PDB file of C-alpha atoms in Angstrom:
ATOM      1  CA  MET A  17      -0.240   0.047  -0.071  1.00  0.00           C
ATOM      2  CA  ASP A  18       0.297   3.967  -0.419  1.00  0.00           C
ATOM      3  CA  LEU A  19       2.116   5.184   2.560  1.00  0.00           C
ATOM      4  CA  LEU A  20       0.319   8.257   2.599  1.00  0.00           C
ATOM      5  CA  LYS A  21      -2.825   6.372   1.918  1.00  0.00           C
ATOM      6  CA  LEU A  22      -2.424   4.100   4.321  1.00  0.00           C
ATOM      7  CA  ILE A  23      -1.516   6.862   7.116  1.00  0.00           C
ATOM      8  CA  GLY A  24      -4.327   8.368   5.704  1.00  0.00           C
ATOM      9  CA  ASN A  25      -6.998   5.367   6.145  1.00  0.00           C
ATOM     10  CA  ARG A  26      -5.563   5.379   9.679  1.00  0.00           C
ATOM     11  CA  TYR A  27      -7.870   6.119  12.522  1.00  0.00           C
ATOM     12  CA  SER A  28      -8.277   5.451  16.317  1.00  0.00           C
ATOM     13  CA  CYS A  29     -10.608   2.047  16.550  1.00  0.00           C
ATOM     14  CA  ARG A  30     -12.228   2.082  19.159  1.00  0.00           C
ATOM     15  CA  ARG A  31     -15.399  -1.470  18.250  1.00  0.00           C
ATOM     16  CA  TYR A  32     -13.231  -4.260  18.519  1.00  0.00           C
ATOM     17  CA  SER A  33     -13.577  -7.773  16.669  1.00  0.00           C
ATOM     18  CA  THR A  34     -13.887 -10.769  19.256  1.00  0.00           C
ATOM     19  CA  GLN A  35     -10.762 -11.679  16.778  1.00  0.00           C
ATOM     20  CA  GLU A  36      -8.270 -12.557  18.841  1.00  0.00           C
ATOM     21  CA  LEU A  37      -4.624 -11.742  17.501  1.00  0.00           C
ATOM     22  CA  ASN A  38      -2.513 -14.290  16.797  1.00  0.00           C
ATOM     23  CA  SER A  39       1.222 -14.294  17.476  1.00  0.00           C
ATOM     24  CA  GLU A  40       2.747 -13.701  13.946  1.00  0.00           C
ATOM     25  CA  VAL A  41       0.543 -10.874  14.292  1.00  0.00           C
ATOM     26  CA  LEU A  42       1.321  -9.306  17.503  1.00  0.00           C
ATOM     27  CA  ASP A  43       4.830  -9.953  16.531  1.00  0.00           C
ATOM     28  CA  LYS A  44       5.162  -7.811  13.893  1.00  0.00           C
ATOM     29  CA  VAL A  45       3.530  -5.134  15.377  1.00  0.00           C
ATOM     30  CA  LEU A  46       6.559  -4.950  17.911  1.00  0.00           C
ATOM     31  CA  GLU A  47       8.407  -6.383  15.284  1.00  0.00           C
ATOM     32  CA  ALA A  48       7.661  -2.423  13.683  1.00  0.00           C
ATOM     33  CA  GLY A  49       8.450  -1.194  17.363  1.00  0.00           C
ATOM     34  CA  ARG A  50      11.800  -2.439  17.777  1.00  0.00           C
ATOM     35  CA  LEU A  51      13.343  -1.736  14.927  1.00  0.00           C
ATOM     36  CA  ALA A  52      12.331   2.618  15.111  1.00  0.00           C
ATOM     37  CA  PRO A  53      14.751   4.624  15.921  1.00  0.00           C
ATOM     38  CA  THR A  54      15.587   6.550  19.299  1.00  0.00           C
ATOM     39  CA  SER A  55      18.031   8.976  20.515  1.00  0.00           C
ATOM     40  CA  HIS A  56      21.539   7.770  20.689  1.00  0.00           C
ATOM     41  CA  ASN A  57      19.555   4.276  19.267  1.00  0.00           C
ATOM     42  CA  ASN A  58      19.256   3.795  23.181  1.00  0.00           C
ATOM     43  CA  GLN A  59      16.544   1.486  23.175  1.00  0.00           C
ATOM     44  CA  PRO A  60      14.781   2.708  26.187  1.00  0.00           C
ATOM     45  CA  GLN A  61      11.131   1.769  24.650  1.00  0.00           C
ATOM     46  CA  ARG A  62       9.246  -1.270  27.656  1.00  0.00           C
ATOM     47  CA  ILE A  63       5.814  -2.074  26.001  1.00  0.00           C
ATOM     48  CA  TYR A  64       3.920  -4.633  28.508  1.00  0.00           C
ATOM     49  CA  VAL A  65       1.746  -6.711  25.986  1.00  0.00           C
ATOM     50  CA  VAL A  66      -1.873  -6.697  28.098  1.00  0.00           C
ATOM     51  CA  LYS A  67      -3.446  -9.541  26.735  1.00  0.00           C
ATOM     52  CA  SER A  68      -4.813 -12.534  29.290  1.00  0.00           C
ATOM     53  CA  GLU A  69      -7.985 -11.603  30.895  1.00  0.00           C
ATOM     54  CA  LYS A  70      -6.701 -11.440  34.093  1.00  0.00           C
ATOM     55  CA  ALA A  71      -4.307  -8.944  32.672  1.00  0.00           C
ATOM     56  CA  LYS A  72      -6.517  -6.935  31.173  1.00  0.00           C
ATOM     57  CA  GLU A  73      -8.720  -7.091  34.010  1.00  0.00           C
ATOM     58  CA  LYS A  74      -5.687  -5.214  36.320  1.00  0.00           C
ATOM     59  CA  LEU A  75      -5.207  -2.264  33.873  1.00  0.00           C
ATOM     60  CA  MET A  76      -8.970  -1.922  33.140  1.00  0.00           C
ATOM     61  CA  LYS A  77      -9.653  -1.800  37.619  1.00  0.00           C
ATOM     62  CA  ASP A  78      -8.923   2.196  37.019  1.00  0.00           C
ATOM     63  CA  PHE A  79      -8.632   2.748  33.553  1.00  0.00           C
ATOM     64  CA  ALA A  80     -10.455   5.321  31.489  1.00  0.00           C
ATOM     65  CA  TYR A  81     -11.430   3.532  28.526  1.00  0.00           C
ATOM     66  CA  ASP A  82     -12.722  -0.490  27.821  1.00  0.00           C
ATOM     67  CA  PHE A  83     -12.590  -0.249  24.282  1.00  0.00           C
ATOM     68  CA  LYS A  84     -12.707  -4.551  24.148  1.00  0.00           C
ATOM     69  CA  ALA A  85      -9.915  -4.964  22.563  1.00  0.00           C
ATOM     70  CA  PRO A  86      -8.657  -8.297  22.805  1.00  0.00           C
ATOM     71  CA  CYS A  87      -4.977  -6.532  23.415  1.00  0.00           C
ATOM     72  CA  TYR A  88      -3.198  -3.822  25.023  1.00  0.00           C
ATOM     73  CA  LEU A  89       0.238  -2.245  24.406  1.00  0.00           C
ATOM     74  CA  VAL A  90       1.234  -0.665  26.957  1.00  0.00           C
ATOM     75  CA  CYS A  91       4.603   1.347  26.425  1.00  0.00           C
ATOM     76  CA  GLY A  92       6.634   3.115  28.800  1.00  0.00           C
ATOM     77  CA  TYR A  93      10.592   4.046  28.523  1.00  0.00           C
ATOM     78  CA  ASN A  94      13.116   2.473  31.197  1.00  0.00           C
ATOM     79  CA  LYS A  95      14.641   6.222  33.064  1.00  0.00           C
ATOM     80  CA  ASP A  96      17.493   4.611  33.610  1.00  0.00           C
ATOM     81  CA  GLU A  97      18.031   3.850  29.714  1.00  0.00           C
ATOM     82  CA  VAL A  98      17.656   7.764  27.552  1.00  0.00           C
ATOM     83  CA  TRP A  99      19.829   9.944  26.314  1.00  0.00           C
ATOM     84  CA  LYS A 100      20.371  13.542  27.741  1.00  0.00           C
ATOM     85  CA  ASN A 101      20.092  15.974  25.290  1.00  0.00           C
ATOM     86  CA  ASP A 102      23.160  18.691  26.926  1.00  0.00           C
ATOM     87  CA  PHE A 103      22.513  21.420  24.682  1.00  0.00           C
ATOM     88  CA  ASN A 104      19.117  21.371  26.200  1.00  0.00           C
ATOM     89  CA  GLY A 105      19.227  21.371  30.028  1.00  0.00           C
ATOM     90  CA  ASP A 106      19.525  17.635  29.733  1.00  0.00           C
ATOM     91  CA  LYS A 107      16.528  17.036  28.386  1.00  0.00           C
ATOM     92  CA  GLU A 108      15.526  13.392  27.924  1.00  0.00           C
ATOM     93  CA  SER A 109      14.542  11.874  25.568  1.00  0.00           C
ATOM     94  CA  GLY A 110      12.171   9.224  26.894  1.00  0.00           C
ATOM     95  CA  GLU A 111       8.718  10.565  25.886  1.00  0.00           C
ATOM     96  CA  ILE A 112      10.083  11.271  22.119  1.00  0.00           C
ATOM     97  CA  ASP A 113      11.457   7.890  21.581  1.00  0.00           C
ATOM     98  CA  ILE A 114       8.379   6.129  23.237  1.00  0.00           C
ATOM     99  CA  SER A 115       6.674   8.435  20.734  1.00  0.00           C
ATOM    100  CA  ILE A 116       7.985   7.228  18.451  1.00  0.00           C
ATOM    101  CA  VAL A 117       7.853   3.818  18.873  1.00  0.00           C
ATOM    102  CA  MET A 118       4.615   3.767  19.277  1.00  0.00           C
ATOM    103  CA  THR A 119       3.682   5.669  15.734  1.00  0.00           C
ATOM    104  CA  HIS A 120       5.919   2.661  14.224  1.00  0.00           C
ATOM    105  CA  MET A 121       3.042   0.527  16.443  1.00  0.00           C
ATOM    106  CA  LEU A 122       0.196   1.668  14.507  1.00  0.00           C
ATOM    107  CA  LEU A 123       1.328   2.037  10.789  1.00  0.00           C
ATOM    108  CA  MET A 124       2.239  -1.486  10.928  1.00  0.00           C
ATOM    109  CA  ALA A 125      -0.834  -1.987  13.447  1.00  0.00           C
ATOM    110  CA  GLU A 126      -2.416  -0.289  10.128  1.00  0.00           C
ATOM    111  CA  GLU A 127      -0.233  -2.357   7.486  1.00  0.00           C
ATOM    112  CA  LEU A 128      -1.928  -5.934   8.757  1.00  0.00           C
ATOM    113  CA  GLY A 129      -5.314  -4.398   9.226  1.00  0.00           C
ATOM    114  CA  LEU A 130      -5.541  -4.228  12.396  1.00  0.00           C
ATOM    115  CA  GLY A 131      -6.655  -1.368  14.128  1.00  0.00           C
ATOM    116  CA  ALA A 132      -5.210   0.285  16.992  1.00  0.00           C
ATOM    117  CA  CYS A 133      -6.025   3.850  19.386  1.00  0.00           C
ATOM    118  CA  TRP A 134      -3.671   5.977  21.777  1.00  0.00           C
ATOM    119  CA  ILE A 135      -4.379   5.713  24.787  1.00  0.00           C
ATOM    120  CA  GLY A 136      -3.021   9.079  26.773  1.00  0.00           C
ATOM    121  CA  ARG A 137      -5.984   9.452  28.918  1.00  0.00           C
ATOM    122  CA  MET A 138      -4.803   7.332  31.993  1.00  0.00           C
ATOM    123  CA  ASN A 139      -2.922   7.715  34.923  1.00  0.00           C
ATOM    124  CA  PRO A 140       0.391   5.965  34.312  1.00  0.00           C
ATOM    125  CA  GLU A 141       1.145   5.428  38.341  1.00  0.00           C
ATOM    126  CA  THR A 142      -2.155   3.159  38.855  1.00  0.00           C
ATOM    127  CA  VAL A 143      -1.105   1.694  35.671  1.00  0.00           C
ATOM    128  CA  LYS A 144       1.732   0.936  37.289  1.00  0.00           C
ATOM    129  CA  LYS A 145       0.503   0.037  40.169  1.00  0.00           C
ATOM    130  CA  ASN A 146      -1.684  -2.240  38.334  1.00  0.00           C
ATOM    131  CA  LEU A 147       0.251  -3.893  36.647  1.00  0.00           C
ATOM    132  CA  GLU A 148       3.181  -4.125  38.546  1.00  0.00           C
ATOM    133  CA  ILE A 149       5.328  -2.238  36.630  1.00  0.00           C
ATOM    134  CA  SER A 150       8.880  -1.688  37.782  1.00  0.00           C
ATOM    135  CA  ASP A 151       9.718   2.522  39.434  1.00  0.00           C
ATOM    136  CA  ASN A 152      12.052   3.596  37.484  1.00  0.00           C
ATOM    137  CA  VAL A 153       9.543   3.028  33.631  1.00  0.00           C
ATOM    138  CA  GLU A 154       7.962   6.155  32.542  1.00  0.00           C
ATOM    139  CA  ILE A 155       4.890   4.855  31.549  1.00  0.00           C
ATOM    140  CA  VAL A 156       3.333   7.135  28.149  1.00  0.00           C
ATOM    141  CA  ALA A 157       0.040   5.657  26.767  1.00  0.00           C
ATOM    142  CA  VAL A 158      -1.578   2.964  26.029  1.00  0.00           C
ATOM    143  CA  LEU A 159      -2.186   1.267  22.621  1.00  0.00           C
ATOM    144  CA  SER A 160      -5.216  -0.589  21.998  1.00  0.00           C
ATOM    145  CA  LEU A 161      -5.164  -3.872  19.361  1.00  0.00           C
ATOM    146  CA  GLY A 162      -7.459  -5.914  17.556  1.00  0.00           C
ATOM    147  CA  TYR A 163      -9.608  -6.209  14.811  1.00  0.00           C
ATOM    148  CA  HIS A 164     -12.314  -3.801  13.241  1.00  0.00           C
ATOM    149  CA  ARG A 165     -14.899  -4.486  14.209  1.00  0.00           C
ATOM    150  CA  GLU A 166     -17.867  -4.678  11.556  1.00  0.00           C
ATOM    151  CA  ASP A 167     -19.499  -0.721  13.080  1.00  0.00           C
ATOM    152  CA  ASP A 168     -16.429   0.546  13.432  1.00  0.00           C
ATOM    153  CA  ARG A 169     -15.955   3.881  12.262  1.00  0.00           C
ATOM    154  CA  PRO A 170     -13.192   7.026  12.385  1.00  0.00           C
ATOM    155  CA  SER A 171     -15.070   9.835  14.065  1.00  0.00           C
ATOM    156  CA  LYS A 172     -16.483  12.648  12.444  1.00  0.00           C
ATOM    157  CA  LEU A 173     -12.964  14.575  12.728  1.00  0.00           C
ATOM    158  CA  HIS A 174     -10.951  12.345  11.062  1.00  0.00           C
ATOM    159  CA  GLN A 175     -11.292  13.940   7.597  1.00  0.00           C
ATOM    160  CA  ILE A 176     -10.465  17.513   8.892  1.00  0.00           C
ATOM    161  CA  ARG A 177      -7.123  18.489   8.187  1.00  0.00           C
ATOM    162  CA  ARG A 178      -5.900  22.446   7.997  1.00  0.00           C
ATOM    163  CA  SER A 179      -3.946  22.621   4.898  1.00  0.00           C
ATOM    164  CA  ASN A 180       0.066  22.914   4.810  1.00  0.00           C
ATOM    165  CA  ASN A 181      -0.679  26.923   4.320  1.00  0.00           C
ATOM    166  CA  GLU A 182      -1.335  27.325   8.138  1.00  0.00           C
ATOM    167  CA  LEU A 183       1.022  24.771   9.718  1.00  0.00           C
ATOM    168  CA  VAL A 184       4.460  25.021   7.783  1.00  0.00           C
ATOM    169  CA  LYS A 185       6.680  28.335   7.404  1.00  0.00           C
ATOM    170  CA  ILE A 186       9.314  27.548   4.756  1.00  0.00           C
ATOM    171  CA  LEU A 187      12.465  29.901   5.954  1.00  0.00           C
TER     172      LEU A 187
END
């Protein structure tokens, strides 16, 4: 598929079918994340695959959105492994790195015919506590992942895009 078409077609899935993800499909999504570039190639990303009913119950305990996806990818980074930009006050790269990783996984999901949704409205500390994730990992967001339910559609806002004339300045 043409990459621009794939990017344009991708939307946040909020209704999932009950079809399970096989390990081959999930492995491809995770491999896309592994191959994503990170600052200084430190690869601080940490992905927690939440597939079992018990694990999903723990995640959903204090979670804002239960899209009933067959899989959730809890995405964060190891704070001890991030690159620090000494030209910018030692700004850490963790959030940028995991955002790049998550974007790669979202695009691979679309390529494989899956739906996904980037869920940022959650309490990272509660997610860490409920899933028993170590303190040195900073959780940034969660990706819901699965096959679209037949009645899933993009939101009304999906096709609204500002022009590059508004967004880009050529110097």
